[in-house]
PDB file of C-alpha atoms in Angstrom:
ATOM      1  CA  UNK A  87     116.200  11.289 -42.458  1.00 66.00           C
ATOM      2  CA  UNK A  88     115.124  11.026 -38.517  1.00 73.00           C
ATOM      3  CA  UNK A  89     114.206   8.240 -36.596  1.00 80.00           C
ATOM      4  CA  UNK A  90     111.201   7.868 -34.915  1.00 86.00           C
ATOM      5  CA  UNK A  91     109.316   6.582 -32.697  1.00 87.00           C
ATOM      6  CA  UNK A  92     106.277   3.900 -33.766  1.00 92.00           C
ATOM      7  CA  UNK A  93     104.268   1.290 -32.350  1.00 93.00           C
ATOM      8  CA  UNK A  94     101.593   1.036 -29.851  1.00 95.00           C
ATOM      9  CA  UNK A  95     101.937   1.125 -25.569  1.00 94.00           C
ATOM     10  CA  UNK A  96      99.804  -0.491 -22.758  1.00 95.00           C
ATOM     11  CA  UNK A  97      99.883   0.457 -19.271  1.00 95.00           C
ATOM     12  CA  UNK A  98      97.187  -1.624 -16.593  1.00 94.00           C
ATOM     13  CA  UNK A  99      97.102  -0.881 -13.119  1.00 92.00           C
ATOM     14  CA  UNK A 100      96.188  -3.894 -10.956  1.00 89.00           C
ATOM     15  CA  UNK A 101      94.860  -2.061  -8.356  1.00 90.00           C
ATOM     16  CA  UNK A 102      92.353   0.547 -10.238  1.00 90.00           C
ATOM     17  CA  UNK A 103      91.972  -1.977 -12.994  1.00 90.00           C
ATOM     18  CA  UNK A 104      92.292   1.202 -14.980  1.00 94.00           C
ATOM     19  CA  UNK A 105      94.142   0.865 -18.624  1.00 95.00           C
ATOM     20  CA  UNK A 106      96.202   3.345 -20.359  1.00 96.00           C
ATOM     21  CA  UNK A 107      96.039   2.675 -24.497  1.00 95.00           C
ATOM     22  CA  UNK A 108      98.784   4.331 -26.142  1.00 95.00           C
ATOM     23  CA  UNK A 109      99.961   5.027 -29.414  1.00 95.00           C
ATOM     24  CA  UNK A 110     102.579   6.401 -30.835  1.00 95.00           C
ATOM     25  CA  UNK A 111     102.263   7.297 -34.611  1.00 93.00           C
ATOM     26  CA  UNK A 112     104.754   6.947 -37.770  1.00 91.00           C
ATOM     27  CA  UNK A 113     104.478  10.367 -39.849  1.00 86.00           C
ATOM     28  CA  UNK A 114     102.615   9.610 -42.978  1.00 84.00           C
ATOM     29  CA  UNK A 115     103.181   9.566 -46.482  1.00 79.00           C
ATOM     30  CA  UNK A 116     101.768  12.599 -47.332  1.00 79.00           C
ATOM     31  CA  UNK A 117     102.161  14.799 -44.338  1.00 73.00           C
ATOM     32  CA  UNK A 118     103.674  18.051 -42.728  1.00 77.00           C
ATOM     33  CA  UNK A 119     106.129  18.191 -39.463  1.00 76.00           C
ATOM     34  CA  UNK A 120     102.861  18.615 -37.620  1.00 79.00           C
ATOM     35  CA  UNK A 121     102.782  15.177 -38.182  1.00 83.00           C
ATOM     36  CA  UNK A 122     105.864  14.006 -36.657  1.00 88.00           C
ATOM     37  CA  UNK A 123     106.101  12.614 -32.622  1.00 91.00           C
ATOM     38  CA  UNK A 124     102.299  12.323 -32.201  1.00 93.00           C
ATOM     39  CA  UNK A 125     100.809  10.147 -29.902  1.00 94.00           C
ATOM     40  CA  UNK A 126      97.578   9.236 -28.990  1.00 95.00           C
ATOM     41  CA  UNK A 127      95.620   6.636 -26.937  1.00 95.00           C
ATOM     42  CA  UNK A 128      92.816   6.181 -24.239  1.00 95.00           C
ATOM     43  CA  UNK A 129      92.188   5.930 -20.487  1.00 96.00           C
ATOM     44  CA  UNK A 130      89.584   3.048 -19.478  1.00 94.00           C
ATOM     45  CA  UNK A 131      87.939   2.070 -16.564  1.00 92.00           C
ATOM     46  CA  UNK A 132      87.766  -2.028 -17.359  1.00 88.00           C
ATOM     47  CA  UNK A 133      85.237  -1.302 -21.140  1.00 89.00           C
ATOM     48  CA  UNK A 134      84.304   2.124 -20.601  1.00 92.00           C
ATOM     49  CA  UNK A 135      86.828   4.844 -21.756  1.00 94.00           C
ATOM     50  CA  UNK A 136      87.020   7.651 -19.330  1.00 94.00           C
ATOM     51  CA  UNK A 137      89.521  10.038 -20.946  1.00 95.00           C
ATOM     52  CA  UNK A 138      91.255  10.064 -24.627  1.00 95.00           C
ATOM     53  CA  UNK A 139      94.627  11.681 -25.535  1.00 95.00           C
ATOM     54  CA  UNK A 140      96.305  13.684 -28.438  1.00 94.00           C
ATOM     55  CA  UNK A 141      99.050  15.844 -28.898  1.00 94.00           C
ATOM     56  CA  UNK A 142     102.679  15.109 -29.777  1.00 93.00           C
ATOM     57  CA  UNK A 143     105.110  13.253 -27.296  1.00 91.00           C
ATOM     58  CA  UNK A 144     107.970  16.030 -27.529  1.00 89.00           C
ATOM     59  CA  UNK A 145     105.747  18.714 -27.469  1.00 91.00           C
ATOM     60  CA  UNK A 146     102.551  19.376 -25.799  1.00 93.00           C
ATOM     61  CA  UNK A 147      99.650  16.140 -24.881  1.00 95.00           C
ATOM     62  CA  UNK A 148      96.139  17.473 -24.417  1.00 95.00           C
ATOM     63  CA  UNK A 149      93.578  15.241 -21.951  1.00 95.00           C
ATOM     64  CA  UNK A 150      90.030  15.049 -22.778  1.00 95.00           C
ATOM     65  CA  UNK A 151      87.482  13.635 -20.098  1.00 93.00           C
ATOM     66  CA  UNK A 152      84.613  12.882 -22.204  1.00 91.00           C
ATOM     67  CA  UNK A 153      82.359  12.158 -19.817  1.00 88.00           C
ATOM     68  CA  UNK A 154      82.356  16.309 -18.740  1.00 90.00           C
ATOM     69  CA  UNK A 155      83.785  16.940 -21.915  1.00 88.00           C
ATOM     70  CA  UNK A 156      87.168  19.536 -19.786  1.00 91.00           C
ATOM     71  CA  UNK A 157      90.131  19.283 -22.350  1.00 93.00           C
ATOM     72  CA  UNK A 158      93.163  19.806 -19.997  1.00 94.00           C
ATOM     73  CA  UNK A 159      97.111  20.236 -20.195  1.00 93.00           C
ATOM     74  CA  UNK A 160      98.670  16.380 -19.724  1.00 94.00           C
ATOM     75  CA  UNK A 161     102.505  16.599 -20.783  1.00 92.00           C
ATOM     76  CA  UNK A 162     104.658  19.287 -22.007  1.00 93.00           C
ATOM     77  CA  UNK A 163     107.853  19.282 -21.784  1.00 91.00           C
ATOM     78  CA  UNK A 164     109.540  22.909 -20.668  1.00 90.00           C
ATOM     79  CA  UNK A 165     112.975  23.695 -20.592  1.00 89.00           C
ATOM     80  CA  UNK A 166     111.796  23.082 -16.136  1.00 90.00           C
ATOM     81  CA  UNK A 167     111.055  19.608 -16.925  1.00 88.00           C
ATOM     82  CA  UNK A 168     113.974  18.911 -19.574  1.00 86.00           C
ATOM     83  CA  UNK A 169     116.416  20.190 -16.765  1.00 86.00           C
ATOM     84  CA  UNK A 170     115.333  17.384 -15.159  1.00 84.00           C
ATOM     85  CA  UNK A 171     116.375  15.002 -17.376  1.00 82.00           C
ATOM     86  CA  UNK A 172     119.212  12.508 -15.759  1.00 75.00           C
ATOM     87  CA  UNK A 173     123.153  13.796 -16.449  1.00 77.00           C
ATOM     88  CA  UNK A 174     124.357  11.960 -19.125  1.00 74.00           C
ATOM     89  CA  UNK A 175     127.380  10.013 -18.449  1.00 72.00           C
ATOM     90  CA  UNK A 176     129.938   9.588 -21.513  1.00 75.00           C
ATOM     91  CA  UNK A 177     132.719   8.490 -21.541  1.00 79.00           C
ATOM     92  CA  UNK A 178     135.365  11.229 -22.987  1.00 85.00           C
ATOM     93  CA  UNK A 179     136.067  10.158 -26.971  1.00 86.00           C
ATOM     94  CA  UNK A 180     139.254  10.548 -26.869  1.00 86.00           C
ATOM     95  CA  UNK A 181     139.272   7.295 -24.435  1.00 84.00           C
ATOM     96  CA  UNK A 182     136.769   5.646 -26.735  1.00 85.00           C
ATOM     97  CA  UNK A 183     138.216   2.803 -27.816  1.00 84.00           C
ATOM     98  CA  UNK A 184     137.452   1.859 -32.163  1.00 86.00           C
ATOM     99  CA  UNK A 185     133.555  -0.105 -32.261  1.00 85.00           C
ATOM    100  CA  UNK A 186     132.666   2.550 -29.436  1.00 85.00           C
ATOM    101  CA  UNK A 187     129.344   4.098 -31.063  1.00 87.00           C
ATOM    102  CA  UNK A 188     130.312   7.427 -30.730  1.00 90.00           C
ATOM    103  CA  UNK A 189     133.877   6.771 -32.798  1.00 92.00           C
ATOM    104  CA  UNK A 190     132.812   3.995 -34.752  1.00 93.00           C
ATOM    105  CA  UNK A 191     129.942   6.477 -36.214  1.00 94.00           C
ATOM    106  CA  UNK A 192     131.540  10.025 -35.353  1.00 94.00           C
ATOM    107  CA  UNK A 193     131.606  10.822 -39.518  1.00 95.00           C
ATOM    108  CA  UNK A 194     128.297   9.783 -40.451  1.00 95.00           C
ATOM    109  CA  UNK A 195     127.023  12.211 -36.916  1.00 94.00           C
ATOM    110  CA  UNK A 196     129.049  14.500 -37.927  1.00 95.00           C
ATOM    111  CA  UNK A 197     127.605  14.537 -41.805  1.00 95.00           C
ATOM    112  CA  UNK A 198     124.195  14.654 -40.471  1.00 91.00           C
ATOM    113  CA  UNK A 199     124.397  17.684 -38.011  1.00 93.00           C
ATOM    114  CA  UNK A 200     125.918  19.149 -41.131  1.00 94.00           C
ATOM    115  CA  UNK A 201     122.464  18.681 -42.794  1.00 91.00           C
ATOM    116  CA  UNK A 202     124.639  16.775 -45.641  1.00 93.00           C
ATOM    117  CA  UNK A 203     122.223  13.164 -45.876  1.00 91.00           C
ATOM    118  CA  UNK A 204     124.744  12.097 -48.823  1.00 94.00           C
ATOM    119  CA  UNK A 205     128.179  12.017 -46.960  1.00 95.00           C
ATOM    120  CA  UNK A 206     126.274  10.150 -44.295  1.00 94.00           C
ATOM    121  CA  UNK A 207     124.642   7.878 -46.342  1.00 94.00           C
ATOM    122  CA  UNK A 208     128.229   7.265 -47.728  1.00 95.00           C
ATOM    123  CA  UNK A 209     129.987   6.832 -44.431  1.00 95.00           C
ATOM    124  CA  UNK A 210     127.163   4.524 -43.166  1.00 95.00           C
ATOM    125  CA  UNK A 211     127.720   2.668 -46.232  1.00 96.00           C
ATOM    126  CA  UNK A 212     131.675   2.680 -45.858  1.00 95.00           C
ATOM    127  CA  UNK A 213     131.138   1.142 -42.156  1.00 95.00           C
ATOM    128  CA  UNK A 214     128.255  -1.164 -43.375  1.00 95.00           C
ATOM    129  CA  UNK A 215     130.475  -2.622 -46.092  1.00 96.00           C
ATOM    130  CA  UNK A 216     133.195  -2.911 -43.712  1.00 94.00           C
ATOM    131  CA  UNK A 217     131.650  -5.161 -41.497  1.00 93.00           C
ATOM    132  CA  UNK A 218     130.404  -7.493 -44.227  1.00 95.00           C
ATOM    133  CA  UNK A 219     133.913  -8.060 -45.508  1.00 95.00           C
ATOM    134  CA  UNK A 220     134.812  -9.169 -41.931  1.00 93.00           C
ATOM    135  CA  UNK A 221     132.241 -11.460 -41.844  1.00 93.00           C
ATOM    136  CA  UNK A 222     132.536 -13.020 -44.940  1.00 94.00           C
ATOM    137  CA  UNK A 223     136.429 -13.657 -43.857  1.00 94.00           C
ATOM    138  CA  UNK A 224     134.983 -15.084 -40.427  1.00 93.00           C
ATOM    139  CA  UNK A 225     133.260 -17.797 -42.735  1.00 92.00           C
ATOM    140  CA  UNK A 226     136.199 -18.301 -45.160  1.00 93.00           C
ATOM    141  CA  UNK A 227     138.092 -18.802 -42.362  1.00 93.00           C
ATOM    142  CA  UNK A 228     135.868 -20.550 -40.186  1.00 92.00           C
ATOM    143  CA  UNK A 229     136.403 -18.328 -36.733  1.00 91.00           C
ATOM    144  CA  UNK A 230     133.177 -18.351 -34.675  1.00 88.00           C
ATOM    145  CA  UNK A 231     132.212 -14.775 -34.120  1.00 87.00           C
ATOM    146  CA  UNK A 232     131.901 -14.674 -30.166  1.00 88.00           C
ATOM    147  CA  UNK A 233     129.454 -11.501 -28.800  1.00 89.00           C
ATOM    148  CA  UNK A 234     131.224  -9.841 -25.694  1.00 87.00           C
ATOM    149  CA  UNK A 235     127.942  -8.907 -24.590  1.00 90.00           C
ATOM    150  CA  UNK A 236     125.439 -10.094 -25.478  1.00 92.00           C
ATOM    151  CA  UNK A 237     124.030 -13.697 -25.744  1.00 92.00           C
ATOM    152  CA  UNK A 238     121.890 -15.994 -27.920  1.00 91.00           C
ATOM    153  CA  UNK A 239     118.548 -16.876 -26.021  1.00 91.00           C
ATOM    154  CA  UNK A 240     117.349 -19.694 -27.910  1.00 90.00           C
ATOM    155  CA  UNK A 241     114.159 -20.034 -26.806  1.00 91.00           C
ATOM    156  CA  UNK A 242     112.922 -16.907 -27.847  1.00 90.00           C
ATOM    157  CA  UNK A 243     115.111 -16.023 -30.723  1.00 91.00           C
ATOM    158  CA  UNK A 244     116.676 -13.518 -29.580  1.00 91.00           C
ATOM    159  CA  UNK A 245     120.365 -11.108 -28.178  1.00 91.00           C
ATOM    160  CA  UNK A 246     119.871 -10.927 -24.231  1.00 92.00           C
ATOM    161  CA  UNK A 247     122.290  -8.281 -22.689  1.00 91.00           C
ATOM    162  CA  UNK A 248     124.672 -10.603 -20.422  1.00 91.00           C
ATOM    163  CA  UNK A 249     124.875  -8.514 -18.123  1.00 89.00           C
ATOM    164  CA  UNK A 250     121.144  -7.053 -17.443  1.00 86.00           C
ATOM    165  CA  UNK A 251     120.294  -6.477 -14.244  1.00 84.00           C
ATOM    166  CA  UNK A 252     116.681  -6.983 -13.293  1.00 84.00           C
ATOM    167  CA  UNK A 253     116.544  -6.898  -9.371  1.00 84.00           C
ATOM    168  CA  UNK A 254     114.247  -3.308  -7.896  1.00 85.00           C
ATOM    169  CA  UNK A 255     116.483  -1.329  -6.670  1.00 83.00           C
ATOM    170  CA  UNK A 256     116.847  -0.816  -3.505  1.00 85.00           C
ATOM    171  CA  UNK A 257     117.204   2.792  -2.013  1.00 82.00           C
ATOM    172  CA  UNK A 258     118.930   0.811   1.260  1.00 84.00           C
ATOM    173  CA  UNK A 259     121.296  -0.764   0.025  1.00 85.00           C
ATOM    174  CA  UNK A 260     122.214  -0.084  -3.368  1.00 84.00           C
ATOM    175  CA  UNK A 261     124.489   3.087  -3.433  1.00 83.00           C
ATOM    176  CA  UNK A 262     124.564   3.935  -7.217  1.00 80.00           C
ATOM    177  CA  UNK A 263     124.576   2.210 -10.570  1.00 79.00           C
ATOM    178  CA  UNK A 264     127.007   2.720 -13.770  1.00 79.00           C
ATOM    179  CA  UNK A 265     128.657   1.394 -16.509  1.00 77.00           C
ATOM    180  CA  UNK A 266     131.986   0.241 -17.311  1.00 76.00           C
ATOM    181  CA  UNK A 267     133.273  -1.318 -20.677  1.00 76.00           C
ATOM    182  CA  UNK A 268     130.262  -2.352 -21.357  1.00 79.00           C
ATOM    183  CA  UNK A 269     129.049  -4.195 -18.016  1.00 84.00           C
ATOM    184  CA  UNK A 270     126.156  -2.492 -15.950  1.00 83.00           C
ATOM    185  CA  UNK A 271     127.808  -2.760 -12.074  1.00 83.00           C
ATOM    186  CA  UNK A 272     126.115  -1.755  -8.731  1.00 84.00           C
ATOM    187  CA  UNK A 273     127.339  -0.096  -5.737  1.00 83.00           C
ATOM    188  CA  UNK A 274     125.891  -1.824  -2.960  1.00 84.00           C
ATOM    189  CA  UNK A 275     125.904  -0.915   1.095  1.00 79.00           C
ATOM    190  CA  UNK A 276     125.842  -4.298   2.316  1.00 68.00           C
ATOM    191  CA  UNK A 277     125.141  -6.069   6.397  1.00 43.00           C
ATOM    192  CA  UNK A 278     125.360  -3.875   9.086  1.00 37.00           C
ATOM    193  CA  UNK A 279     129.148  -3.345   9.485  1.00 40.00           C
ATOM    194  CA  UNK A 280     130.684  -4.067   5.635  1.00 47.00           C
ATOM    195  CA  UNK A 281     129.698  -2.299   2.238  1.00 43.00           C
ATOM    196  CA  UNK A 282     130.546  -4.413  -1.031  1.00 44.00           C
ATOM    197  CA  UNK A 283     130.163  -2.893  -4.393  1.00 43.00           C
ATOM    198  CA  UNK A 284     129.687  -5.344  -6.677  1.00 44.00           C
ATOM    199  CA  UNK A 285     132.511  -4.579  -8.799  1.00 41.00           C
ATOM    200  CA  UNK A 286     135.527  -5.968 -11.486  1.00 38.00           C
ATOM    201  CA  UNK A 287     138.736  -5.296 -10.315  1.00 37.00           C
ATOM    202  CA  UNK A 288     141.052  -3.668 -12.848  1.00 37.00           C
ATOM    203  CA  UNK A 289     144.126  -1.446 -12.478  1.00 36.00           C
ATOM    204  CA  UNK A 290     144.109   2.087 -12.745  1.00 36.00           C
ATOM    205  CA  UNK A 291     145.289   2.139 -16.745  1.00 40.00           C
ATOM    206  CA  UNK A 292     142.318   0.028 -17.304  1.00 44.00           C
ATOM    207  CA  UNK A 293     139.197   2.932 -15.917  1.00 47.00           C
ATOM    208  CA  UNK A 294     137.916   5.392 -18.296  1.00 53.00           C
ATOM    209  CA  UNK A 295     137.222   8.891 -17.383  1.00 55.00           C
ATOM    210  CA  UNK A 296     133.809  10.299 -18.164  1.00 54.00           C
ATOM    211  CA  UNK A 297     132.704  13.391 -18.764  1.00 53.00           C
ATOM    212  CA  UNK A 298     129.078  15.459 -17.711  1.00 52.00           C
ATOM    213  CA  UNK A 299     126.467  16.934 -19.477  1.00 50.00           C
ATOM    214  CA  UNK A 300     123.621  17.932 -19.667  1.00 46.00           C
ATOM    215  CA  UNK A 301     123.182  17.244 -23.551  1.00 48.00           C
ATOM    216  CA  UNK A 302     125.379  14.686 -26.223  1.00 43.00           C
ATOM    217  CA  UNK A 303     128.887  15.550 -26.633  1.00 42.00           C
ATOM    218  CA  UNK A 304     130.030  17.074 -29.777  1.00 43.00           C
ATOM    219  CA  UNK A 305     130.247  14.161 -31.464  1.00 43.00           C
ATOM    220  CA  UNK A 306     127.011  12.815 -30.744  1.00 40.00           C
ATOM    221  CA  UNK A 307     123.548  13.587 -32.196  1.00 40.00           C
ATOM    222  CA  UNK A 308     121.843  16.313 -30.832  1.00 41.00           C
ATOM    223  CA  UNK A 309     118.244  15.039 -29.712  1.00 41.00           C
ATOM    224  CA  UNK A 310     116.214  15.699 -26.393  1.00 40.00           C
ATOM    225  CA  UNK A 311     115.669  12.056 -26.304  1.00 39.00           C
ATOM    226  CA  UNK A 312     118.405  10.294 -25.598  1.00 38.00           C
ATOM    227  CA  UNK A 313     119.983  10.255 -22.386  1.00 37.00           C
ATOM    228  CA  UNK A 314     122.098   7.178 -20.393  1.00 37.00           C
ATOM    229  CA  UNK A 315     122.676   5.985 -16.789  1.00 37.00           C
ATOM    230  CA  UNK A 316     124.303   8.183 -14.707  1.00 37.00           C
ATOM    231  CA  UNK A 317     127.906   6.053 -14.034  1.00 37.00           C
ATOM    232  CA  UNK A 318     130.254   7.019 -11.069  1.00 37.00           C
ATOM    233  CA  UNK A 319     134.251   7.835 -12.272  1.00 38.00           C
ATOM    234  CA  UNK A 320     137.847   9.026 -11.377  1.00 37.00           C
ATOM    235  CA  UNK A 321     140.224   7.022 -10.005  1.00 37.00           C
ATOM    236  CA  UNK A 322     140.316   7.091  -6.076  1.00 37.00           C
ATOM    237  CA  UNK A 323     143.272   6.113  -4.028  1.00 39.00           C
ATOM    238  CA  UNK A 324     144.982   3.372  -3.244  1.00 41.00           C
ATOM    239  CA  UNK A 325     143.155   3.124   0.851  1.00 42.00           C
ATOM    240  CA  UNK A 326     140.393   4.421  -1.394  1.00 41.00           C
ATOM    241  CA  UNK A 327     140.256   1.110  -3.418  1.00 41.00           C
ATOM    242  CA  UNK A 328     141.212  -1.213  -0.750  1.00 39.00           C
ATOM    243  CA  UNK A 329     138.734  -0.124   1.455  1.00 38.00           C
ATOM    244  CA  UNK A 330     136.131  -0.809  -1.041  1.00 41.00           C
ATOM    245  CA  UNK A 331     138.014  -4.006  -2.149  1.00 40.00           C
ATOM    246  CA  UNK A 332     138.795  -3.188  -5.266  1.00 39.00           C
ATOM    247  CA  UNK A 333     142.705  -0.923  -6.418  1.00 39.00           C
ATOM    248  CA  UNK A 334     140.725   1.518  -8.032  1.00 42.00           C
ATOM    249  CA  UNK A 335     138.071   3.367  -9.360  1.00 45.00           C
ATOM    250  CA  UNK A 336     137.343   5.702 -12.239  1.00 49.00           C
ATOM    251  CA  UNK A 337     137.747   9.216 -10.200  1.00 49.00           C
ATOM    252  CA  UNK A 338     134.386  11.513  -9.997  1.00 46.00           C
ATOM    253  CA  UNK A 339     133.049   9.299  -6.892  1.00 52.00           C
ATOM    254  CA  UNK A 340     135.783  10.452  -4.828  1.00 61.00           C
ATOM    255  CA  UNK A 341     134.467  13.071  -2.829  1.00 58.00           C
ATOM    256  CA  UNK A 342     131.395  10.674  -2.579  1.00 63.00           C
ATOM    257  CA  UNK A 343     133.646   7.867  -1.609  1.00 66.00           C
ATOM    258  CA  UNK A 344     135.283   9.785   1.255  1.00 66.00           C
ATOM    259  CA  UNK A 345     131.915  11.101   2.412  1.00 63.00           C
ATOM    260  CA  UNK A 346     130.456   6.885   2.582  1.00 68.00           C
ATOM    261  CA  UNK A 347     133.353   6.561   4.462  1.00 70.00           C
ATOM    262  CA  UNK A 348     132.566   9.037   6.971  1.00 68.00           C
ATOM    263  CA  UNK A 349     129.058   7.551   7.514  1.00 72.00           C
ATOM    264  CA  UNK A 350     130.485   4.232   7.356  1.00 68.00           C
ATOM    265  CA  UNK A 351     132.303   5.166  10.522  1.00 69.00           C
ATOM    266  CA  UNK A 352     129.850   6.819  12.403  1.00 68.00           C
ATOM    267  CA  UNK A 353     127.529   3.761  11.688  1.00 69.00           C
ATOM    268  CA  UNK A 354     130.017   1.437  13.257  1.00 71.00           C
ATOM    269  CA  UNK A 355     129.916   3.661  16.736  1.00 69.00           C
ATOM    270  CA  UNK A 356     126.410   3.692  16.813  1.00 71.00           C
ATOM    271  CA  UNK A 357     127.070   0.225  16.209  1.00 71.00           C
ATOM    272  CA  UNK A 358     129.127  -0.434  19.219  1.00 73.00           C
ATOM    273  CA  UNK A 359     127.076   2.342  21.408  1.00 73.00           C
ATOM    274  CA  UNK A 360     124.260  -0.370  20.348  1.00 72.00           C
ATOM    275  CA  UNK A 361     125.311  -3.585  21.896  1.00 73.00           C
ATOM    276  CA  UNK A 362     127.180  -1.769  24.583  1.00 74.00           C
ATOM    277  CA  UNK A 363     123.485  -0.695  25.529  1.00 76.00           C
ATOM    278  CA  UNK A 364     122.442  -4.441  24.684  1.00 73.00           C
ATOM    279  CA  UNK A 365     125.345  -5.951  27.194  1.00 76.00           C
ATOM    280  CA  UNK A 366     124.342  -3.611  30.011  1.00 73.00           C
ATOM    281  CA  UNK A 367     120.439  -3.809  29.395  1.00 74.00           C
ATOM    282  CA  UNK A 368     120.757  -8.125  29.982  1.00 72.00           C
ATOM    283  CA  UNK A 369     122.784  -7.537  33.140  1.00 70.00           C
ATOM    284  CA  UNK A 370     120.382  -5.354  34.683  1.00 71.00           C
ATOM    285  CA  UNK A 371     117.336  -7.491  33.553  1.00 68.00           C
ATOM    286  CA  UNK A 372     119.584 -10.009  34.960  1.00 65.00           C
ATOM    287  CA  UNK A 373     120.783  -8.590  37.771  1.00 62.00           C
ATOM    288  CA  UNK A 374     116.832  -7.185  39.040  1.00 62.00           C
ATOM    289  CA  UNK A 375     115.836 -10.577  38.149  1.00 55.00           C
ATOM    290  CA  UNK A 376     117.711 -12.338  40.904  1.00 55.00           C
ATOM    291  CA  UNK A 377     116.778  -9.966  42.900  1.00 54.00           C
ATOM    292  CA  UNK A 378     115.485 -10.612  45.861  1.00 50.00           C
ATOM    293  CA  UNK A 379     112.512  -8.461  46.288  1.00 45.00           C
ATOM    294  CA  UNK A 380     110.502  -7.952  50.060  1.00 49.00           C
ATOM    295  CA  UNK A 381     107.705  -9.590  50.203  1.00 45.00           C
ATOM    296  CA  UNK A 382     105.471  -6.240  50.709  1.00 45.00           C
ATOM    297  CA  UNK A 383     105.933  -5.442  46.219  1.00 47.00           C
ATOM    298  CA  UNK A 384     107.267  -7.317  44.102  1.00 46.00           C
ATOM    299  CA  UNK A 385     108.504  -3.991  42.069  1.00 51.00           C
ATOM    300  CA  UNK A 386     112.350  -3.096  41.069  1.00 50.00           C
ATOM    301  CA  UNK A 387     113.217   0.413  43.350  1.00 63.00           C
ATOM    302  CA  UNK A 388     112.962   3.285  41.900  1.00 72.00           C
ATOM    303  CA  UNK A 389     116.751   3.797  41.052  1.00 72.00           C
ATOM    304  CA  UNK A 390     116.569   0.549  38.663  1.00 76.00           C
ATOM    305  CA  UNK A 391     113.499   1.577  36.951  1.00 77.00           C
ATOM    306  CA  UNK A 392     115.359   5.330  36.781  1.00 79.00           C
ATOM    307  CA  UNK A 393     118.363   3.490  34.721  1.00 81.00           C
ATOM    308  CA  UNK A 394     115.695   0.687  33.086  1.00 81.00           C
ATOM    309  CA  UNK A 395     113.631   3.670  31.508  1.00 85.00           C
ATOM    310  CA  UNK A 396     116.946   5.357  30.337  1.00 84.00           C
ATOM    311  CA  UNK A 397     117.917   2.474  28.277  1.00 82.00           C
ATOM    312  CA  UNK A 398     115.130   1.844  26.772  1.00 83.00           C
ATOM    313  CA  UNK A 399     114.576   5.244  25.469  1.00 85.00           C
ATOM    314  CA  UNK A 400     118.507   4.746  24.237  1.00 82.00           C
ATOM    315  CA  UNK A 401     117.283   1.863  22.134  1.00 78.00           C
ATOM    316  CA  UNK A 402     114.128   2.976  20.669  1.00 80.00           C
ATOM    317  CA  UNK A 403     116.459   6.114  19.850  1.00 77.00           C
ATOM    318  CA  UNK A 404     119.131   3.967  18.359  1.00 77.00           C
ATOM    319  CA  UNK A 405     115.939   1.428  16.440  1.00 73.00           C
ATOM    320  CA  UNK A 406     114.208   4.457  14.936  1.00 72.00           C
ATOM    321  CA  UNK A 407     117.489   5.880  13.765  1.00 69.00           C
ATOM    322  CA  UNK A 408     118.824   2.385  11.812  1.00 66.00           C
ATOM    323  CA  UNK A 409     115.083   1.953  11.103  1.00 58.00           C
TER     324      UNK A 409
END
């Protein structure tokens, strides 16, 4: 028993009017291992088909340019490509709650890894039966089930994640995004002088350490396609917590936070220098404006021009740094 990706995906380019139509094929009833994870597709410009794609999404995919008949390698997930995957950040197993997937499905996962499909099916049945019994008890007691992380969208009749963040990533303002207790959070750097992370305050005992690995943990099924959003982790000191506006963070980003503090201090000093330059420029402009000039020329003397050039050069440099 394995999970397959099946269905059609369409990608449109509004600029070039190109369109890619991909189909992830499910294994047919009669077929060997070569028919698993197959993919086919075509690239079109309007109604004209420019090229076709074929292969396996977890292996080699070739592209055939129909105009000249050239066939080339389009995709090949080599070991180097696999190493470029995002690292998984996993809550330590012993710190997971009972209903977190890795702990909840640990016996099913163990049986799958050992190739024992019968035991995996039995363990899965046990979990599902417990959930059915719990649902029956709630119905008998009239207890309403209130999901912690999802809400029901009556318009689409679908369940939506409560804390989804659909904003485009802003590299100038967003520092990191991670999940804590099922809630996605983004650490942000706001206007000029202040860093303003969107964090939920919590005490150190609520923070959970995370381990980082290129592959799923020993308790997870070993698949090449699984990954998750990177997350900051270990706890910071009280001073670091106060600096960011919350009591404590999980631990791994302690060094990063110290580095951010140094950058923040440098930015503040540059801003103060910029403000001094602005004041000096304003004073110089006022002095130049009100200065009496000779009737032969209305130009400033050479000393004022020299100082003005220096201040303008500094201003241009600072604007370039903060661009």
